Amino acid sequence: MRSRGLVQFIAPMKIAVVAPSCTLKPEAAEAVKAIAAARGDAELAIHPQCFLFDGHFAGPDEARLAALREVMADESVDAIWFARGGYGSNRIAEAAAADLPPAAMSKAYLGYSDSGFLLAAFDKAGLEVAHGPMVQDVVREGGEAAVHRALDWLVRRDAAALEPGLKRGGRAMAFNLTVLSNLLGTAIEPDFSGAELLIEDVAEHEYRIDRAMFHVTGSSALRSAASLRMGRMSEIPDNDPAFGSDAESIIRDWCRRSGIVFAGHADIGHDAANRVVSFKYLSN
Amino acid sequence: MRSRGLVQFIAPMKIAVVAPSCTLKPEAAEAVKAIAAARGDAELAIHPQCFLFDGHFAGPDEARLAALREVMADESVDAIWFARGGYGSNRIAEAAAADLPPAAMSKAYLGYSDSGFLLAAFDKAGLEVAHGPMVQDVVREGGEAAVHRALDWLVRRDAAALEPGLKRGGRAMAFNLTVLSNLLGTAIEPDFSGAELLIEDVAEHEYRIDRAMFHVTGSSALRSAASLRMGRMSEIPDNDPAFGSDAESIIRDWCRRSGIVFAGHADIGHDAANRVVSFKYLSN
């Protein structure tokens, strides 16, 4: 509350949090609200839908979609921040991107992992999306830095939050590899042409990484991307027997086979260091 | 050797076994050779490539492809039986189906699971493929019956080996769901139009089944299938929390959403009861 005297002149940005995939931990919500309050530049509106439970999901499809559509249509909301991943946003992504209310067009949307289904659908629909930390990342080791990075991006488009290799003047996209593989050919597949594409993944066996790379690099639509960079592929389970190739060799191999330019590493992943990738053209 | 007097009048069918994915267990090869010898109607030519090891695979891509191309081009070989699944046939499927030698066109090809990548590529190339038991299935409980079913099909197109619900006069296709998901949009995607499509899977979490069903039913190419039937979805790992829906409900739900006709159960799966699905039009 220290900075209250200051922020009455600059209204804090209103950021709505919804959970299109799995249920948000209440302790994560509290921790992130405290960080935002201490900053003074962001007001977090954590939608009660975030705490619903319905089997694997944060409420039934209808409830997750309704909460998302509600905050998209809310003119007082400046940005929408996805609470966490898990699985399930694909079940509502096409409907969420249909018949957009005017208020939806002027907001930024931030998330990664399973939220990639929404990033794809919303990018295709012309909305401003970015791949980056989510609310529940606060519980990771070093997670507070991830939250500040996300808020620095959402509140003031701080370039320091961005993945450092992004080409200014170019278009970029970032996805979890498995999510990317599962959205190709569906109604929410975005336009990859000319974009630098960044991928990351977590907890997938090397044979699954290899199979997903076969699949995504086999897509003629995806081959129109300008280049591909590899973020962190973490928590890879042991293969029995040893697979015989590591994630980087696998990714390089499929880029070579498919003619996609492999452009090196990317500073994204399922960790607190995950940098922001804006899908918008970045100014020079 | 008992029936040698008989079979000298009917030459046994020559069936080549290759391993486009993972290494065949020698004890499985011996057991199946013994079964074939006792039957007297099939001569198994188990290619030495089946026993190669290269990390996850039965030899490097080049060796697996060379063995497969060799038996495809061999005029003395009547049928090609895939040794087992695992992972890896996708890495050679496009090349295996290219520039086909004439001898490749007159053979039947049998396999399932990871071999589905080859079934797809070969069906697309006009070859006669079928989804059914493989050599290594002999080590399953009741596996001998699976081997006899496969040989009954390969040697004499025994209709009793077929999945009992297949429509005569129609076209059918069968795939492991995860394999199907990973071949959509690639160069080996076959033509689904008008076919009854049978799917099965093993050891995938319900959220992965749901995600794969989202993906495959989101494909406009796949939506041209006449109908979809569900084989066994076995060894599903526990979900935490309980997913909230079972495999059949998931599959029915995505069929309903996508307008694909759900046509009930199919007698296929990762087990000894796995029946044969011929991709050819079956005569009435």
Coordinates of C-alpha atoms in Angstrom, one line a residue:
Chain A
M1 CA 0.0 0.0 0.0
R2 CA 3.1 2.2 0.2
S3 CA 2.7 3.5 -3.3
R4 CA -1.0 4.3 -3.1
G5 CA -0.3 8.0 -3.2
L6 CA 1.4 7.5 -6.6
V7 CA -0.9 5.0 -8.3
Q8 CA -4.0 7.1 -7.8
F9 CA -2.8 9.1 -10.8
I10 CA -2.0 6.0 -12.9
A11 CA -4.9 3.6 -12.5
P12 CA -3.6 0.0 -12.1
M13 CA -4.1 -2.2 -15.1
K14 CA -7.0 -4.6 -14.6
I15 CA -5.9 -8.2 -15.3
A16 CA -8.5 -11.0 -15.3
V17 CA -7.4 -14.5 -14.4
V18 CA -9.4 -17.5 -15.7
A19 CA -8.6 -21.2 -15.8
P20 CA -9.5 -22.7 -19.2
S21 CA -7.6 -26.0 -18.3
C22 CA -7.1 -27.2 -14.7
T23 CA -7.9 -25.8 -11.2
L24 CA -5.8 -23.0 -9.8
K25 CA -4.3 -23.6 -6.3
P26 CA -5.7 -21.0 -3.9
E27 CA -2.3 -20.5 -2.4
A28 CA -0.9 -19.6 -5.8
A29 CA -3.7 -17.1 -6.3
E30 CA -3.0 -15.5 -2.9
A31 CA 0.7 -15.3 -3.6
V32 CA 0.3 -13.6 -6.9
K33 CA -2.4 -11.2 -5.6
A34 CA 0.1 -10.1 -3.0
I35 CA 2.9 -9.6 -5.5
A36 CA 0.5 -7.5 -7.7
A37 CA -0.7 -5.4 -4.7
A38 CA 2.9 -4.7 -3.7
R39 CA 3.7 -3.6 -7.2
G40 CA 0.7 -1.3 -7.3
D41 CA 0.5 -1.3 -11.1
A42 CA -1.8 -4.3 -11.6
E43 CA -5.2 -5.2 -10.1
L44 CA -5.8 -8.9 -10.4
A45 CA -9.4 -10.1 -10.8
I46 CA -9.2 -13.8 -10.2
H47 CA -12.4 -15.3 -11.5
P48 CA -14.1 -17.7 -9.1
Q49 CA -14.2 -20.2 -11.9
C50 CA -10.4 -20.8 -11.3
F51 CA -11.3 -22.8 -8.2
L52 CA -14.0 -25.0 -9.6
F53 CA -13.3 -28.8 -9.9
D54 CA -14.9 -31.1 -12.4
G55 CA -12.8 -34.2 -12.8
H56 CA -9.6 -33.2 -14.5
F57 CA -10.8 -29.7 -15.2
A58 CA -11.5 -26.3 -13.5
G59 CA -15.2 -26.8 -13.9
P60 CA -17.2 -28.2 -16.9
D61 CA -16.5 -26.9 -20.4
E62 CA -19.5 -24.6 -20.2
A63 CA -18.3 -23.0 -17.0
R64 CA -14.7 -22.5 -18.3
L65 CA -16.0 -21.1 -21.6
A66 CA -18.5 -18.8 -19.9
A67 CA -15.8 -17.4 -17.5
L68 CA -13.4 -16.8 -20.4
R69 CA -16.1 -15.2 -22.6
E70 CA -17.2 -13.1 -19.7
V71 CA -13.8 -11.5 -19.1
M72 CA -13.2 -11.2 -22.9
A73 CA -16.4 -9.1 -23.2
D74 CA -15.6 -7.0 -20.1
E75 CA -14.5 -3.5 -21.2
S76 CA -12.9 -2.8 -17.8
V77 CA -10.5 -5.7 -18.3
D78 CA -7.2 -4.8 -20.0
A79 CA -5.6 -8.2 -20.2
I80 CA -6.4 -11.9 -19.6
W81 CA -3.9 -14.1 -17.9
F82 CA -4.4 -17.8 -17.9
A83 CA -4.2 -19.3 -14.4
R84 CA -2.3 -22.5 -15.4
G85 CA -2.1 -25.3 -17.9
G86 CA -2.7 -29.0 -17.4
Y87 CA -5.1 -30.1 -20.0
G88 CA -8.5 -28.9 -21.4
S89 CA -8.3 -25.5 -23.1
N90 CA -8.6 -27.2 -26.5
R91 CA -12.1 -28.3 -25.6
I92 CA -13.3 -24.7 -25.5
A93 CA -10.8 -22.9 -27.8
E94 CA -12.8 -22.8 -31.0
A95 CA -15.9 -21.6 -29.2
A96 CA -13.9 -19.0 -27.3
A97 CA -12.6 -17.5 -30.5
A98 CA -16.0 -17.3 -32.3
D99 CA -18.1 -14.2 -32.6
L100 CA -15.7 -12.1 -30.7
P101 CA -17.2 -9.1 -28.8
P102 CA -15.4 -5.8 -29.6
A103 CA -13.9 -5.6 -26.1
A104 CA -12.1 -8.9 -26.7
M105 CA -10.1 -7.2 -29.5
S106 CA -8.3 -4.7 -27.4
K107 CA -6.8 -7.0 -24.7
A108 CA -3.6 -9.0 -24.4
Y109 CA -3.7 -12.7 -23.6
L110 CA -0.9 -14.5 -21.8
G111 CA -0.2 -18.2 -21.1
Y112 CA 1.7 -21.3 -22.3
S113 CA 1.6 -25.1 -22.1
D114 CA -2.0 -26.3 -22.5
S115 CA -3.0 -22.6 -23.0
G116 CA -1.3 -22.8 -26.3
F117 CA -4.6 -24.1 -27.8
L118 CA -6.0 -20.7 -26.9
L119 CA -2.9 -18.8 -28.1
A120 CA -3.4 -20.5 -31.5
A121 CA -7.1 -19.9 -31.7
F122 CA -6.8 -16.3 -30.6
D123 CA -3.8 -15.5 -32.8
K124 CA -5.8 -16.9 -35.7
A125 CA -8.7 -14.6 -34.7
G126 CA -6.4 -11.5 -34.7
L127 CA -6.1 -11.1 -30.9
E128 CA -2.8 -10.0 -29.2
V129 CA -1.4 -13.1 -27.6
A130 CA 1.9 -14.0 -25.9
H131 CA 3.5 -17.2 -24.6
G132 CA 4.8 -16.7 -21.1
P133 CA 4.5 -17.4 -17.4
M134 CA 1.1 -18.1 -15.8
V135 CA -0.3 -17.5 -12.3
Q136 CA 0.5 -20.9 -10.9
D137 CA 4.1 -20.6 -11.8
V138 CA 4.5 -18.6 -8.6
V139 CA 4.8 -21.9 -6.7
R140 CA 7.9 -22.9 -8.8
E141 CA 11.3 -22.3 -7.3
G142 CA 12.1 -18.8 -8.3
G143 CA 8.5 -18.4 -9.4
E144 CA 8.2 -14.8 -8.1
A145 CA 10.5 -13.7 -10.9
A146 CA 8.2 -15.4 -13.4
V147 CA 5.2 -13.5 -12.1
H148 CA 7.0 -10.2 -12.3
R149 CA 8.1 -10.9 -15.8
A150 CA 4.5 -11.7 -16.8
L151 CA 3.2 -8.6 -15.2
D152 CA 6.0 -6.4 -16.6
W153 CA 4.9 -7.6 -20.0
L154 CA 1.2 -7.3 -19.4
V155 CA 1.3 -3.9 -17.7
R156 CA 4.0 -2.1 -19.8
R157 CA 5.2 -4.4 -22.6
D158 CA 8.6 -4.3 -21.0
A159 CA 11.0 -5.6 -23.6
A160 CA 13.2 -7.0 -20.9
A161 CA 10.5 -9.7 -20.3
L162 CA 10.9 -10.9 -23.9
E163 CA 12.8 -13.9 -25.1
P164 CA 16.1 -12.3 -26.0
G165 CA 16.6 -13.8 -29.4
L166 CA 13.3 -12.6 -30.9
K167 CA 13.8 -10.7 -34.2
R168 CA 12.5 -7.2 -34.2
G169 CA 10.3 -6.5 -37.1
G170 CA 9.5 -10.2 -37.5
R171 CA 6.6 -12.3 -36.3
A172 CA 7.1 -15.0 -33.6
M173 CA 5.1 -17.9 -32.2
A174 CA 5.8 -20.2 -29.3
F175 CA 4.2 -23.5 -28.3
N176 CA 4.5 -26.6 -26.2
L177 CA 5.5 -29.2 -28.8
T178 CA 2.8 -31.7 -27.8
V179 CA 0.1 -29.0 -27.9
L180 CA 1.3 -27.8 -31.3
S181 CA 1.2 -31.4 -32.6
N182 CA -2.4 -31.8 -31.4
L183 CA -3.7 -28.5 -32.9
L184 CA -2.4 -29.0 -36.4
G185 CA -5.1 -29.5 -39.0
T186 CA -7.9 -28.5 -36.5
A187 CA -10.1 -25.4 -36.8
I188 CA -7.7 -23.5 -34.5
E189 CA -4.5 -24.0 -36.5
P190 CA -2.9 -20.5 -36.8
D191 CA -0.9 -19.2 -39.8
F192 CA 2.7 -20.1 -39.3
S193 CA 4.0 -18.4 -42.5
G194 CA 7.1 -16.3 -42.0
A195 CA 7.0 -16.7 -38.2
E196 CA 10.0 -17.8 -36.1
L197 CA 8.6 -20.7 -34.2
L198 CA 9.8 -21.6 -30.7
I199 CA 9.0 -24.9 -29.0
E200 CA 9.4 -26.4 -25.6
D201 CA 8.1 -29.4 -23.8
V202 CA 8.1 -31.2 -20.4
A203 CA 7.9 -34.8 -19.2
E204 CA 7.7 -36.4 -22.7
H205 CA 9.8 -39.4 -23.6
E206 CA 12.4 -39.0 -26.3
Y207 CA 10.4 -41.3 -28.6
R208 CA 7.4 -39.0 -28.1
I209 CA 9.5 -35.9 -28.9
D210 CA 10.7 -37.7 -32.0
R211 CA 7.2 -38.7 -33.0
A212 CA 5.8 -35.2 -32.4
M213 CA 8.7 -33.7 -34.4
F214 CA 7.9 -36.1 -37.3
H215 CA 4.3 -34.9 -37.1
V216 CA 4.8 -31.2 -36.9
T217 CA 7.6 -31.0 -39.4
G218 CA 5.5 -33.2 -41.7
S219 CA 2.9 -30.4 -41.9
S220 CA 3.2 -28.3 -45.0
A221 CA 1.5 -25.4 -43.1
L222 CA 4.2 -25.5 -40.4
R223 CA 6.9 -25.7 -43.0
S224 CA 6.0 -22.2 -44.0
A225 CA 7.5 -21.0 -40.7
A226 CA 10.7 -18.9 -41.1
S227 CA 12.7 -20.9 -38.6
L228 CA 12.5 -23.1 -35.5
R229 CA 14.2 -22.6 -32.2
M230 CA 14.3 -25.1 -29.3
G231 CA 13.4 -24.1 -25.8
R232 CA 13.9 -26.3 -22.8
M233 CA 12.8 -29.9 -23.1
S234 CA 12.7 -30.8 -19.4
E235 CA 12.0 -33.7 -17.1
I236 CA 12.4 -36.2 -20.0
P237 CA 11.5 -39.7 -18.5
D238 CA 14.1 -42.4 -18.9
N239 CA 13.8 -44.5 -22.1
D240 CA 14.4 -48.3 -21.9
P241 CA 16.7 -48.9 -23.7
A242 CA 18.4 -45.6 -24.0
F243 CA 16.8 -43.9 -27.0
G244 CA 20.1 -43.2 -28.8
S245 CA 19.6 -39.5 -29.5
D246 CA 18.9 -36.5 -27.3
A247 CA 16.2 -33.9 -27.7
E248 CA 18.4 -31.4 -29.5
S249 CA 19.7 -34.0 -32.0
I250 CA 16.1 -35.1 -32.6
I251 CA 14.9 -31.6 -33.3
R252 CA 17.8 -30.8 -35.5
D253 CA 17.3 -34.0 -37.4
W254 CA 13.6 -33.3 -38.2
C255 CA 14.4 -29.7 -39.2
R256 CA 17.1 -31.0 -41.6
R257 CA 14.7 -33.6 -43.0
S258 CA 11.9 -31.2 -43.6
G259 CA 13.9 -28.1 -44.7
I260 CA 12.9 -26.0 -41.7
V261 CA 15.8 -23.7 -40.6
F262 CA 17.0 -24.7 -37.1
A263 CA 17.9 -21.4 -35.5
G264 CA 19.3 -22.6 -32.1
H265 CA 18.1 -22.4 -28.6
A266 CA 15.3 -20.4 -27.0
D267 CA 14.9 -19.2 -23.5
I268 CA 11.5 -20.7 -22.8
G269 CA 10.3 -23.7 -20.9
H270 CA 8.3 -25.2 -18.1
D271 CA 10.3 -23.3 -15.5
A272 CA 10.5 -19.9 -13.7
A273 CA 13.0 -18.6 -16.3
N274 CA 10.4 -18.9 -19.1
R275 CA 10.6 -15.7 -21.1
V276 CA 7.7 -14.0 -22.9
V277 CA 7.2 -14.6 -26.6
S278 CA 4.8 -12.0 -28.1
F279 CA 3.1 -13.2 -31.3
K280 CA 2.8 -9.6 -32.5
Y281 CA 5.3 -8.0 -34.8
L282 CA 7.8 -6.4 -32.5
S283 CA 8.8 -2.9 -33.4
N284 CA 12.4 -2.4 -34.5
Chain B
M1 CA 7.3 -82.3 -40.4
R2 CA 4.4 -84.6 -40.2
S3 CA 2.6 -83.0 -43.1
R4 CA 5.5 -82.8 -45.4
G5 CA 4.0 -85.4 -47.8
L6 CA 1.0 -83.1 -48.2
V7 CA 2.6 -79.7 -48.5
Q8 CA 4.9 -80.7 -51.3
F9 CA 1.8 -80.3 -53.6
I10 CA 0.9 -76.9 -52.2
A11 CA 4.0 -74.8 -51.8
P12 CA 3.9 -73.0 -48.4
M13 CA 3.4 -69.3 -48.6
K14 CA 6.6 -67.4 -48.1
I15 CA 6.1 -64.7 -45.5
A16 CA 9.0 -62.3 -44.8
V17 CA 9.3 -60.8 -41.3
V18 CA 11.0 -57.4 -40.9
A19 CA 11.1 -55.0 -37.9
P20 CA 10.6 -51.4 -39.0
S21 CA 10.2 -50.3 -35.4
C22 CA 11.8 -52.1 -32.4
T23 CA 13.9 -55.3 -32.0
L24 CA 12.1 -58.6 -32.1
K25 CA 12.7 -61.0 -29.2
P26 CA 14.5 -64.1 -30.5
E27 CA 12.3 -66.4 -28.4
A28 CA 9.2 -64.9 -30.1
A29 CA 10.8 -65.5 -33.5
E30 CA 11.5 -69.2 -32.6
A31 CA 8.0 -69.7 -31.2
V32 CA 6.3 -68.4 -34.3
K33 CA 8.6 -70.3 -36.6
A34 CA 7.6 -73.5 -34.8
I35 CA 3.9 -72.6 -35.1
A36 CA 4.4 -72.0 -38.9
A37 CA 6.3 -75.2 -39.3
A38 CA 3.6 -77.2 -37.5
R39 CA 1.0 -75.7 -39.8
G40 CA 3.0 -76.4 -42.9
D41 CA 1.2 -73.8 -45.0
A42 CA 3.6 -70.9 -44.3
E43 CA 7.4 -70.5 -44.5
L44 CA 8.6 -67.7 -42.3
A45 CA 11.7 -65.8 -43.6
I46 CA 12.7 -63.8 -40.5
H47 CA 15.1 -61.2 -41.7
P48 CA 18.3 -60.8 -39.6
Q49 CA 17.5 -57.1 -39.4
C50 CA 14.8 -58.0 -36.8
F51 CA 17.5 -58.7 -34.2
L52 CA 19.6 -55.5 -34.7
F53 CA 19.8 -53.0 -31.9
D54 CA 20.3 -49.3 -32.3
G55 CA 19.1 -47.4 -29.2
H56 CA 15.3 -47.6 -29.3
F57 CA 15.2 -49.2 -32.7
A58 CA 15.9 -52.5 -34.5
G59 CA 18.9 -51.0 -36.3
P60 CA 19.5 -47.6 -37.8
D61 CA 16.8 -46.1 -40.1
E62 CA 19.0 -47.1 -43.1
A63 CA 19.1 -50.8 -42.0
R64 CA 15.4 -51.0 -41.2
L65 CA 14.5 -49.3 -44.5
A66 CA 16.9 -51.5 -46.5
A67 CA 15.5 -54.7 -45.0
L68 CA 12.0 -53.6 -45.7
R69 CA 12.7 -52.5 -49.3
E70 CA 14.6 -55.8 -49.9
V71 CA 11.7 -58.0 -49.0
M72 CA 9.2 -55.7 -50.8
A73 CA 11.3 -56.2 -54.0
D74 CA 11.7 -59.9 -53.6
E75 CA 9.4 -61.8 -56.0
S76 CA 9.6 -65.0 -54.0
V77 CA 8.0 -63.3 -51.0
D78 CA 4.2 -63.5 -50.9
A79 CA 3.5 -61.4 -47.8
I80 CA 5.3 -59.1 -45.3
W81 CA 4.6 -59.4 -41.7
F82 CA 5.8 -56.8 -39.3
A83 CA 7.7 -58.2 -36.3
R84 CA 6.4 -55.9 -33.7
G85 CA 5.6 -52.2 -32.9
G86 CA 7.2 -50.0 -30.3
Y87 CA 8.2 -46.8 -32.1
G88 CA 10.1 -45.9 -35.3
S89 CA 8.3 -47.0 -38.5
N90 CA 7.3 -43.4 -39.2
R91 CA 10.9 -42.6 -39.7
I92 CA 11.1 -44.8 -42.8
A93 CA 7.5 -45.0 -44.0
E94 CA 7.6 -42.3 -46.6
A95 CA 10.8 -43.7 -48.2
A96 CA 9.5 -47.2 -48.0
A97 CA 6.4 -46.3 -50.0
A98 CA 8.3 -44.4 -52.7
D99 CA 9.3 -45.7 -56.2
L100 CA 7.7 -49.1 -55.5
P101 CA 9.2 -52.1 -57.3
P102 CA 6.6 -54.2 -59.2
A103 CA 7.0 -57.1 -56.7
A104 CA 5.9 -54.9 -53.9
M105 CA 2.4 -54.4 -55.4
S106 CA 1.4 -58.1 -55.3
K107 CA 2.0 -58.7 -51.6
A108 CA 0.0 -58.3 -48.4
Y109 CA 1.3 -56.4 -45.5
L110 CA 0.2 -57.0 -41.9
G111 CA 0.8 -55.2 -38.6
Y112 CA -0.6 -52.7 -36.1
S113 CA 0.4 -50.3 -33.4
D114 CA 3.4 -48.4 -34.5
S115 CA 3.3 -50.3 -37.9
G116 CA 0.2 -48.2 -38.6
F117 CA 2.5 -45.6 -40.1
L118 CA 3.4 -48.2 -42.7
L119 CA -0.2 -49.3 -43.2
A120 CA -1.1 -45.7 -43.9
A121 CA 1.8 -45.0 -46.3
F122 CA 1.3 -48.3 -48.1
D123 CA -2.5 -48.0 -48.3
K124 CA -2.0 -44.6 -49.8
A125 CA 0.4 -46.2 -52.3
G126 CA -2.2 -48.7 -53.4
L127 CA -0.7 -51.8 -51.6
E128 CA -2.9 -54.4 -49.8
V129 CA -2.5 -53.8 -46.1
A130 CA -4.2 -55.2 -43.0
H131 CA -4.3 -54.3 -39.3
G132 CA -3.7 -57.3 -37.2
P133 CA -1.5 -59.4 -34.9
M134 CA 2.3 -59.3 -35.2
V135 CA 5.0 -61.8 -34.6
Q136 CA 5.9 -60.7 -31.1
D137 CA 2.3 -61.1 -30.0
V138 CA 3.1 -64.8 -29.5
V139 CA 4.5 -63.9 -26.1
R140 CA 1.2 -62.5 -24.9
E141 CA -1.1 -64.7 -22.9
G142 CA -3.1 -66.6 -25.6
G143 CA -0.7 -65.3 -28.2
E144 CA -0.6 -68.5 -30.2
A145 CA -4.2 -67.9 -31.3
A146 CA -3.2 -64.4 -32.5
V147 CA -0.4 -65.9 -34.6
H148 CA -2.7 -68.5 -36.1
R149 CA -5.2 -65.7 -36.9
A150 CA -2.5 -63.7 -38.6
L151 CA -1.4 -66.7 -40.6
D152 CA -4.9 -67.7 -41.5
W153 CA -5.3 -64.3 -43.0
L154 CA -2.0 -64.0 -44.7
V155 CA -2.1 -67.6 -46.2
R156 CA -5.7 -68.0 -47.2
R157 CA -7.6 -64.7 -46.4
D158 CA -9.7 -66.6 -43.9
A159 CA -12.8 -64.5 -43.2
A160 CA -12.9 -66.0 -39.7
A161 CA -9.8 -63.9 -38.9
L162 CA -11.5 -60.7 -39.7
E163 CA -13.1 -58.2 -37.2
P164 CA -16.7 -59.5 -37.2
G165 CA -18.4 -56.1 -37.7
L166 CA -16.7 -55.2 -40.9
K167 CA -19.1 -54.2 -43.7
R168 CA -18.8 -56.3 -46.8
G169 CA -18.6 -54.2 -49.9
G170 CA -17.2 -51.3 -47.9
R171 CA -13.7 -50.1 -47.1
A172 CA -12.2 -50.2 -43.6
M173 CA -9.1 -48.9 -41.9
A174 CA -7.8 -49.5 -38.4
F175 CA -5.2 -47.5 -36.4
N176 CA -3.7 -47.0 -33.0
L177 CA -5.3 -43.7 -32.0
T178 CA -2.0 -42.1 -31.1
V179 CA -0.3 -43.2 -34.3
L180 CA -3.3 -41.9 -36.3
S181 CA -3.0 -38.6 -34.6
N182 CA 0.7 -38.3 -35.4
L183 CA 0.3 -39.1 -39.1
L184 CA -2.4 -36.7 -40.0
G185 CA -1.2 -33.9 -42.3
T186 CA 2.0 -35.7 -43.1
A187 CA 3.0 -37.1 -46.5
I188 CA 1.8 -40.6 -45.4
E189 CA -1.8 -39.5 -44.6
P190 CA -4.1 -42.0 -46.4
D191 CA -7.6 -41.3 -47.9
F192 CA -10.2 -41.8 -45.2
S193 CA -13.2 -41.0 -47.4
G194 CA -16.0 -43.4 -47.1
A195 CA -14.1 -45.9 -44.9
E196 CA -15.2 -47.3 -41.6
L197 CA -12.5 -46.3 -39.2
L198 CA -11.5 -48.5 -36.2
I199 CA -9.3 -47.2 -33.5
E200 CA -7.6 -48.7 -30.5
D201 CA -4.9 -47.6 -28.0
V202 CA -2.8 -48.8 -25.1
A203 CA -1.3 -47.2 -22.0
E204 CA -2.4 -43.6 -22.7
H205 CA -4.0 -41.5 -20.0
E206 CA -7.6 -40.4 -20.5
Y207 CA -6.5 -36.8 -21.0
R208 CA -4.2 -38.0 -23.8
I209 CA -7.1 -40.0 -25.4
D210 CA -9.3 -36.9 -25.1
R211 CA -6.6 -34.7 -26.7
A212 CA -5.9 -37.2 -29.5
M213 CA -9.6 -37.5 -30.2
F214 CA -9.8 -33.6 -30.3
H215 CA -7.0 -33.7 -32.9
V216 CA -8.2 -36.5 -35.1
T217 CA -11.8 -35.5 -35.2
G218 CA -10.7 -31.9 -35.9
S219 CA -9.2 -33.1 -39.2
S220 CA -11.5 -32.4 -42.2
A221 CA -9.8 -35.3 -44.0
L222 CA -10.7 -37.7 -41.3
R223 CA -14.2 -36.4 -41.0
S224 CA -14.8 -37.9 -44.5
A225 CA -14.7 -41.4 -42.9
A226 CA -18.1 -43.2 -43.0
S227 CA -18.0 -44.0 -39.3
L228 CA -15.8 -44.7 -36.3
R229 CA -15.7 -47.7 -34.1
M230 CA -13.8 -48.1 -30.8
G231 CA -11.5 -51.0 -30.2
R232 CA -10.0 -51.7 -26.8
M233 CA -8.4 -48.9 -25.0
S234 CA -6.3 -50.9 -22.5
E235 CA -3.9 -50.3 -19.6
I236 CA -5.1 -46.7 -19.1
P237 CA -2.9 -45.2 -16.4
D238 CA -4.6 -43.7 -13.4
N239 CA -5.4 -40.0 -13.7
D240 CA -5.0 -37.7 -10.7
P241 CA -7.6 -36.5 -10.1
A242 CA -10.0 -39.0 -11.7
F243 CA -10.5 -37.6 -15.2
G244 CA -14.3 -37.6 -15.0
S245 CA -15.1 -39.5 -18.2
D246 CA -14.1 -42.9 -19.5
A247 CA -12.6 -43.7 -22.9
E248 CA -15.9 -44.6 -24.5
S249 CA -17.6 -41.4 -23.3
I250 CA -14.6 -39.4 -24.6
I251 CA -14.8 -41.1 -28.0
R252 CA -18.6 -40.7 -28.3
D253 CA -18.3 -37.1 -27.3
W254 CA -15.8 -36.1 -30.0
C255 CA -17.7 -38.1 -32.6
R256 CA -20.8 -36.1 -31.6
R257 CA -19.0 -32.8 -31.7
S258 CA -17.4 -33.5 -35.1
G259 CA -20.4 -35.1 -36.8
I260 CA -18.6 -38.5 -37.2
V261 CA -20.9 -41.4 -36.9
F262 CA -20.0 -43.5 -33.8
A263 CA -20.8 -47.1 -34.8
G264 CA -20.0 -49.0 -31.6
H265 CA -17.2 -51.3 -30.5
A266 CA -14.6 -53.1 -32.5
D267 CA -12.8 -56.3 -31.7
I268 CA -9.3 -55.0 -32.0
G269 CA -6.7 -54.0 -29.5
H270 CA -3.2 -54.6 -27.9
D271 CA -4.0 -58.1 -27.0
A272 CA -4.2 -61.7 -28.3
A273 CA -7.8 -61.3 -29.3
N274 CA -6.9 -58.6 -31.8
R275 CA -8.8 -59.4 -35.0
V276 CA -7.7 -58.6 -38.6
V277 CA -9.0 -55.4 -40.4
S278 CA -8.3 -55.6 -44.1
F279 CA -8.1 -52.2 -45.7
K280 CA -9.3 -53.7 -49.0
Y281 CA -12.9 -53.7 -50.1
L282 CA -14.2 -57.0 -48.8
S283 CA -16.3 -58.9 -51.3
N284 CA -20.0 -59.3 -50.3

